[in-house]
Amino acid sequence: MKLTLLSTTLTFGLAFSNPHRARGSLTEWAPAGPDDFRGPCPMMNTLANHAFLNHNGKNLTQDVVVGALTQALNFNESVATIMFQQALIANPEPNATFFSLDDLNRHNILEHDASMSRLDAFFGNNHIFNQIVFDTTTVFWTADTLDANMLANGKISRQLQSKAFNPNYTFTSTTEQFSLGEVAAPILIFGDIPSATVNKSLVEFFFQNEKLPVELGWTKQANAISLSDVLRMTQVISNATSLITGSSDASHATKRRDFHFGF
Ligand code: HEM
Ligand code: MG
């Protein structure tokens, strides 16, 4: 009786704090089986491996996705909902209410060129983790603690490689917004948000194993990740992609232009 009361209280407590079905766990983990879907997103794959998302990677409804992002990673409900809504376009069915991890593989819908850890579609498989590609990114991760500059340098380098060698290289301004979000994501989930830094081993472990780095001591953020956190971190990465150093005010710029063009 006591046990029933306790479990009832716990169940209600959980249901009250999070309206989504509780599922998955930080300690439970199994890779995809032969009939399971996985995609180009290391985090969606990770959440499926931990069964926060359906382990088969199919039928990912708003309830399932928002539940996973809030419970496993401590995104707040509204950011998690926006992410789900943005992903629905990946399902080719009109008025879809769910997507699968396989839908995310459709090239140039959400999946794009110059990924940090996957080949461009032109060169082969655009969704399986690729150690050689990842190595070309991590060359720029030059310290044990990653900052926005190192992450941004890896991103620019991947774009330059693709632009130089992939005749189908495509990267629109919409792609840029998603890409900046992806580069910022490891700091938001595994790092220190105020200083915009993250422990390199946590990020490498996550990419390479598609597993949350609990065994390396990671715990989810204490404060729910908000839209302003996401926007700020995306902006920090965007600023760090600039190849121009220092700052020059407009009057200097004008003077220099006058000098060069003689008027
Ligand atoms: C990449 C979807 C949430 C981390 C991607 C890509 C897709 C995607 C389609 C492939 C882009 C490319 O071609 O590189 C989604 C969806 C999400 C979600 C639908 C939620 C509804 C997250 C979260 C994280 C994350 C919460 C947090 C760590 C990443 C990273 C990449 C990525 C780091 C880049 C992989 C690479 O460049 O190799 N995501 N994502 N994603 N995603 Fe997600
Ligand atoms: Mg890609």
Tab-separated table of C-alpha atoms and ligand atoms in Angstrom:
chain	number	residue	atom	x	y	z
A	1	MET	CA	0.000	0.000	0.000
A	2	LYS	CA	2.785	2.356	0.996
A	3	LEU	CA	4.574	1.408	-2.218
A	4	THR	CA	1.478	2.058	-4.297
A	5	LEU	CA	1.037	5.457	-2.670
A	6	LEU	CA	4.688	6.292	-3.227
A	7	SER	CA	4.652	5.238	-6.864
A	8	THR	CA	1.366	7.090	-7.440
A	9	THR	CA	2.891	10.241	-5.942
A	10	LEU	CA	6.006	9.823	-8.073
A	11	THR	CA	3.987	9.247	-11.227
A	12	PHE	CA	1.828	12.306	-10.575
A	13	GLY	CA	4.917	14.297	-9.668
A	14	LEU	CA	6.550	13.411	-12.982
A	15	ALA	CA	3.372	13.991	-14.950
A	16	PHE	CA	2.941	17.365	-13.281
A	17	SER	CA	6.479	18.577	-13.935
A	18	ASN	CA	6.520	17.288	-17.512
A	19	PRO	CA	3.325	16.542	-19.403
A	20	HIS	CA	5.067	14.275	-21.904
A	21	ARG	CA	5.341	10.544	-21.523
A	22	ALA	CA	8.420	9.614	-19.484
A	23	ARG	CA	10.612	7.234	-21.494
A	24	GLY	CA	14.283	6.488	-22.101
A	25	SER	CA	17.082	6.821	-19.608
A	26	LEU	CA	20.598	8.190	-19.346
A	27	THR	CA	21.984	4.768	-18.498
A	28	GLU	CA	19.991	2.681	-21.000
A	29	TRP	CA	21.735	2.595	-24.415
A	30	ALA	CA	21.683	0.310	-27.447
A	31	PRO	CA	22.845	1.055	-30.994
A	32	ALA	CA	20.456	0.833	-33.936
A	33	GLY	CA	19.380	-2.661	-34.999
A	34	PRO	CA	19.138	-3.666	-38.693
A	35	ASP	CA	15.574	-2.353	-39.133
A	36	ASP	CA	15.993	0.842	-37.109
A	37	PHE	CA	16.236	4.252	-38.777
A	38	ARG	CA	19.034	6.669	-37.983
A	39	GLY	CA	19.896	10.002	-39.593
A	40	PRO	CA	22.438	12.792	-40.033
A	41	CYS	CA	21.865	14.319	-36.577
A	42	PRO	CA	24.187	12.908	-33.935
A	43	MET	CA	21.816	14.031	-31.174
A	44	MET	CA	18.614	12.591	-32.628
A	45	ASN	CA	20.490	9.295	-33.129
A	46	THR	CA	21.779	9.520	-29.557
A	47	LEU	CA	18.312	10.107	-28.133
A	48	ALA	CA	17.010	7.103	-30.090
A	49	ASN	CA	19.909	4.962	-28.830
A	50	HIS	CA	18.924	5.918	-25.261
A	51	ALA	CA	15.230	5.286	-26.111
A	52	PHE	CA	14.261	8.875	-25.242
A	53	LEU	CA	13.039	8.779	-28.861
A	54	ASN	CA	11.480	5.595	-30.313
A	55	HIS	CA	14.452	3.268	-30.622
A	56	ASN	CA	13.445	2.361	-34.176
A	57	GLY	CA	13.687	6.054	-35.188
A	58	LYS	CA	10.165	5.995	-36.649
A	59	ASN	CA	6.921	7.875	-35.977
A	60	LEU	CA	8.481	10.772	-34.068
A	61	THR	CA	5.482	12.855	-33.000
A	62	GLN	CA	5.542	16.194	-31.169
A	63	ASP	CA	4.825	14.455	-27.878
A	64	VAL	CA	7.776	12.100	-28.312
A	65	VAL	CA	10.280	14.692	-29.579
A	66	VAL	CA	9.397	17.441	-27.099
A	67	GLY	CA	9.424	14.846	-24.298
A	68	ALA	CA	12.919	13.689	-25.305
A	69	LEU	CA	14.419	17.170	-25.700
A	70	THR	CA	13.016	18.412	-22.398
A	71	GLN	CA	13.657	15.312	-20.287
A	72	ALA	CA	17.040	14.180	-21.597
A	73	LEU	CA	18.621	17.563	-22.381
A	74	ASN	CA	16.622	20.123	-20.379
A	75	PHE	CA	15.480	22.291	-23.272
A	76	ASN	CA	12.480	24.327	-22.254
A	77	GLU	CA	9.164	23.313	-23.746
A	78	SER	CA	8.887	26.200	-26.228
A	79	VAL	CA	12.340	25.713	-27.809
A	80	ALA	CA	11.722	21.973	-28.049
A	81	THR	CA	8.393	22.638	-29.759
A	82	ILE	CA	9.985	25.028	-32.277
A	83	MET	CA	12.633	22.402	-33.113
A	84	PHE	CA	9.964	19.758	-33.692
A	85	GLN	CA	7.893	22.091	-35.890
A	86	GLN	CA	10.950	22.965	-37.988
A	87	ALA	CA	11.671	19.276	-38.545
A	88	LEU	CA	8.207	18.334	-39.862
A	89	ILE	CA	9.153	19.613	-43.326
A	90	ALA	CA	11.468	16.599	-43.588
A	91	ASN	CA	8.453	14.285	-43.898
A	92	PRO	CA	7.385	14.502	-47.572
A	93	GLU	CA	3.716	13.775	-46.719
A	94	PRO	CA	1.531	16.910	-46.732
A	95	ASN	CA	0.298	17.993	-43.263
A	96	ALA	CA	2.513	15.417	-41.572
A	97	THR	CA	2.314	15.134	-37.788
A	98	PHE	CA	5.489	13.095	-37.357
A	99	PHE	CA	8.821	12.436	-39.025
A	100	SER	CA	11.335	9.578	-38.977
A	101	LEU	CA	15.101	9.749	-38.638
A	102	ASP	CA	15.266	8.441	-42.204
A	103	ASP	CA	13.318	11.520	-43.433
A	104	LEU	CA	16.123	13.718	-42.085
A	105	ASN	CA	18.488	12.187	-44.654
A	106	ARG	CA	16.737	13.904	-47.593
A	107	HIS	CA	19.451	16.082	-49.068
A	108	ASN	CA	18.966	19.853	-49.047
A	109	ILE	CA	15.765	19.716	-47.015
A	110	LEU	CA	17.364	19.911	-43.554
A	111	GLU	CA	20.467	17.826	-44.283
A	112	HIS	CA	23.123	19.943	-45.992
A	113	ASP	CA	26.671	19.987	-47.334
A	114	ALA	CA	29.803	20.709	-45.282
A	115	SER	CA	28.722	18.803	-42.160
A	116	MET	CA	31.275	18.460	-39.387
A	117	SER	CA	31.124	14.651	-39.307
A	118	ARG	CA	29.382	13.420	-42.448
A	119	LEU	CA	30.238	13.331	-46.181
A	120	ASP	CA	28.518	15.644	-48.618
A	121	ALA	CA	25.809	13.718	-50.500
A	122	PHE	CA	27.842	14.176	-53.705
A	123	PHE	CA	30.686	12.093	-52.217
A	124	GLY	CA	28.630	9.283	-50.631
A	125	ASN	CA	26.628	8.568	-47.490
A	126	ASN	CA	25.354	11.868	-46.062
A	127	HIS	CA	24.180	10.516	-42.716
A	128	ILE	CA	26.562	7.941	-41.218
A	129	PHE	CA	29.274	9.258	-38.901
A	130	ASN	CA	32.534	9.463	-40.895
A	131	GLN	CA	35.756	9.487	-38.882
A	132	ILE	CA	37.850	10.891	-41.759
A	133	VAL	CA	35.529	13.852	-42.199
A	134	PHE	CA	35.352	14.377	-38.443
A	135	ASP	CA	39.177	14.357	-38.240
A	136	THR	CA	39.330	17.216	-40.742
A	137	THR	CA	37.013	19.208	-38.467
A	138	THR	CA	38.718	18.384	-35.180
A	139	VAL	CA	42.107	19.539	-36.509
A	140	PHE	CA	40.767	22.971	-35.606
A	141	TRP	CA	39.746	21.934	-32.077
A	142	THR	CA	43.156	22.960	-30.775
A	143	ALA	CA	42.693	22.813	-26.979
A	144	ASP	CA	41.044	20.575	-24.376
A	145	THR	CA	38.398	23.238	-23.862
A	146	LEU	CA	36.692	24.252	-27.097
A	147	ASP	CA	35.656	27.846	-27.631
A	148	ALA	CA	33.524	29.472	-30.314
A	149	ASN	CA	36.570	30.231	-32.477
A	150	MET	CA	37.708	26.617	-32.688
A	151	LEU	CA	34.204	25.392	-33.499
A	152	ALA	CA	33.741	28.151	-36.076
A	153	ASN	CA	37.100	27.386	-37.691
A	154	GLY	CA	36.069	23.739	-38.133
A	155	LYS	CA	32.829	24.850	-39.756
A	156	ILE	CA	34.498	27.288	-42.186
A	157	SER	CA	37.092	24.706	-43.139
A	158	ARG	CA	34.404	22.154	-44.018
A	159	GLN	CA	32.618	24.734	-46.156
A	160	LEU	CA	35.810	25.683	-47.951
A	161	GLN	CA	36.567	22.015	-48.722
A	162	SER	CA	33.064	21.512	-50.085
A	163	LYS	CA	33.066	24.727	-52.077
A	164	ALA	CA	36.426	23.800	-53.612
A	165	PHE	CA	35.825	20.135	-54.425
A	166	ASN	CA	32.074	19.416	-54.522
A	167	PRO	CA	30.618	20.634	-57.835
A	168	ASN	CA	27.131	20.462	-56.274
A	169	TYR	CA	28.084	22.465	-53.182
A	170	THR	CA	24.931	24.169	-51.913
A	171	PHE	CA	24.760	26.380	-48.839
A	172	THR	CA	21.983	28.992	-48.700
A	173	SER	CA	21.443	31.633	-46.014
A	174	THR	CA	18.829	29.316	-44.468
A	175	THR	CA	21.427	26.524	-44.391
A	176	GLU	CA	23.790	28.942	-42.659
A	177	GLN	CA	21.275	29.547	-39.841
A	178	PHE	CA	20.786	25.804	-39.280
A	179	SER	CA	24.508	25.172	-39.542
A	180	LEU	CA	25.336	27.852	-36.949
A	181	GLY	CA	22.759	26.263	-34.634
A	182	GLU	CA	24.369	22.848	-35.091
A	183	VAL	CA	27.832	24.189	-34.323
A	184	ALA	CA	26.484	25.986	-31.239
A	185	ALA	CA	24.528	22.934	-30.032
A	186	PRO	CA	27.408	21.091	-28.319
A	187	ILE	CA	28.098	24.160	-26.139
A	188	LEU	CA	24.429	24.447	-25.215
A	189	ILE	CA	24.096	20.790	-24.223
A	190	PHE	CA	27.539	19.796	-22.940
A	191	GLY	CA	29.220	23.103	-22.153
A	192	ASP	CA	29.246	26.245	-20.094
A	193	ILE	CA	26.707	28.599	-21.632
A	194	PRO	CA	27.899	31.895	-20.032
A	195	SER	CA	31.503	31.463	-21.235
A	196	ALA	CA	30.526	29.675	-24.492
A	197	THR	CA	33.051	26.872	-23.973
A	198	VAL	CA	32.823	23.091	-23.830
A	199	ASN	CA	35.061	20.202	-22.848
A	200	LYS	CA	36.404	18.645	-26.080
A	201	SER	CA	36.300	15.064	-24.782
A	202	LEU	CA	32.559	15.292	-24.115
A	203	VAL	CA	31.879	16.504	-27.659
A	204	GLU	CA	34.154	13.930	-29.324
A	205	PHE	CA	32.666	11.109	-27.235
A	206	PHE	CA	29.158	12.180	-28.215
A	207	PHE	CA	29.906	12.390	-31.966
A	208	GLN	CA	31.861	9.130	-32.062
A	209	ASN	CA	29.536	6.994	-29.934
A	210	GLU	CA	26.121	8.651	-30.409
A	211	LYS	CA	25.771	8.298	-26.671
A	212	LEU	CA	25.338	10.915	-23.911
A	213	PRO	CA	28.705	11.279	-22.141
A	214	VAL	CA	27.354	10.346	-18.700
A	215	GLU	CA	30.330	8.075	-18.048
A	216	LEU	CA	32.632	11.082	-18.538
A	217	GLY	CA	30.747	12.965	-15.834
A	218	TRP	CA	28.305	14.954	-17.969
A	219	THR	CA	24.974	15.958	-16.475
A	220	LYS	CA	22.253	17.954	-18.199
A	221	GLN	CA	22.157	21.742	-17.727
A	222	ALA	CA	20.768	22.783	-14.338
A	223	ASN	CA	18.698	25.571	-15.920
A	224	ALA	CA	16.337	24.857	-18.793
A	225	ILE	CA	17.847	25.943	-22.150
A	226	SER	CA	15.795	28.846	-23.494
A	227	LEU	CA	15.318	30.443	-26.901
A	228	SER	CA	17.517	33.364	-25.831
A	229	ASP	CA	20.323	30.891	-24.943
A	230	VAL	CA	20.013	29.346	-28.407
A	231	LEU	CA	19.970	32.713	-30.198
A	232	ARG	CA	22.889	34.079	-28.195
A	233	MET	CA	25.042	31.005	-28.773
A	234	THR	CA	24.237	31.004	-32.490
A	235	GLN	CA	25.291	34.669	-32.653
A	236	VAL	CA	28.530	33.955	-30.767
A	237	ILE	CA	29.413	31.263	-33.341
A	238	SER	CA	28.372	33.522	-36.215
A	239	ASN	CA	30.658	36.298	-34.938
A	240	ALA	CA	33.492	33.813	-34.604
A	241	THR	CA	33.200	32.803	-38.279
A	242	SER	CA	34.441	36.232	-39.354
A	243	LEU	CA	37.929	36.142	-40.876
A	244	ILE	CA	38.493	39.806	-40.130
A	245	THR	CA	40.404	40.697	-36.962
A	246	GLY	CA	39.971	43.683	-34.663
A	247	SER	CA	37.451	46.415	-35.329
A	248	SER	CA	37.594	49.371	-37.630
A	249	ASP	CA	35.106	52.195	-37.404
A	250	ALA	CA	33.270	53.569	-40.409
A	251	SER	CA	35.394	56.723	-40.713
A	252	HIS	CA	38.578	54.675	-41.062
A	253	ALA	CA	36.927	52.484	-43.663
A	254	THR	CA	35.845	55.548	-45.629
A	255	LYS	CA	39.316	57.058	-45.462
A	256	ARG	CA	40.845	53.845	-46.749
A	257	ARG	CA	38.383	53.628	-49.637
A	258	ASP	CA	39.129	57.291	-50.515
A	259	PHE	CA	42.806	56.457	-50.548
A	260	HIS	CA	42.451	53.448	-52.869
A	261	PHE	CA	39.999	54.855	-55.373
A	262	GLY	CA	41.213	58.412	-55.309
A	263	PHE	CA	37.849	60.124	-54.809
B	1	HEM	C1	22.837	18.020	-37.539
B	1	HEM	C2	18.031	17.550	-37.248
B	1	HEM	C3	18.264	18.541	-32.511
B	1	HEM	C4	23.066	18.541	-32.731
B	1	HEM	C5	21.511	17.817	-37.862
B	1	HEM	C6	21.030	17.537	-39.183
B	1	HEM	C7	19.684	17.419	-39.109
B	1	HEM	C8	19.312	17.617	-37.734
B	1	HEM	C9	18.728	17.126	-40.243
B	1	HEM	C10	21.908	17.355	-40.415
B	1	HEM	C11	22.514	18.626	-40.896
B	1	HEM	C12	23.789	18.336	-41.654
B	1	HEM	O1	23.707	17.985	-42.828
B	1	HEM	O2	24.856	18.404	-41.029
B	1	HEM	C13	17.687	17.781	-35.925
B	1	HEM	C14	16.326	17.768	-35.427
B	1	HEM	C15	16.383	18.071	-34.091
B	1	HEM	C16	17.787	18.246	-33.761
B	1	HEM	C17	15.108	17.457	-36.270
B	1	HEM	C18	15.291	18.204	-33.080
B	1	HEM	C19	14.002	18.169	-33.364
B	1	HEM	C20	19.580	18.609	-32.152
B	1	HEM	C21	20.060	18.853	-30.820
B	1	HEM	C22	21.399	18.846	-30.871
B	1	HEM	C23	21.780	18.612	-32.247
B	1	HEM	C24	19.191	19.062	-29.595
B	1	HEM	C25	22.284	19.029	-29.675
B	1	HEM	C26	23.537	18.648	-29.561
B	1	HEM	C27	23.396	18.461	-34.065
B	1	HEM	C28	24.761	18.597	-34.556
B	1	HEM	C29	24.678	18.463	-35.944
B	1	HEM	C30	23.287	18.241	-36.262
B	1	HEM	C31	26.015	18.833	-33.719
B	1	HEM	C32	25.815	18.583	-36.949
B	1	HEM	C33	26.361	17.259	-37.380
B	1	HEM	C34	27.508	17.449	-38.350
B	1	HEM	O3	27.753	18.553	-38.798
B	1	HEM	O4	28.175	16.441	-38.649
B	1	HEM	N1	20.458	17.856	-36.991
B	1	HEM	N2	18.542	18.069	-34.895
B	1	HEM	N3	20.640	18.469	-32.990
B	1	HEM	N4	22.552	18.257	-35.114
B	1	HEM	FE1	20.560	18.064	-34.985
B	2	MG	MG	25.180	16.992	-44.079
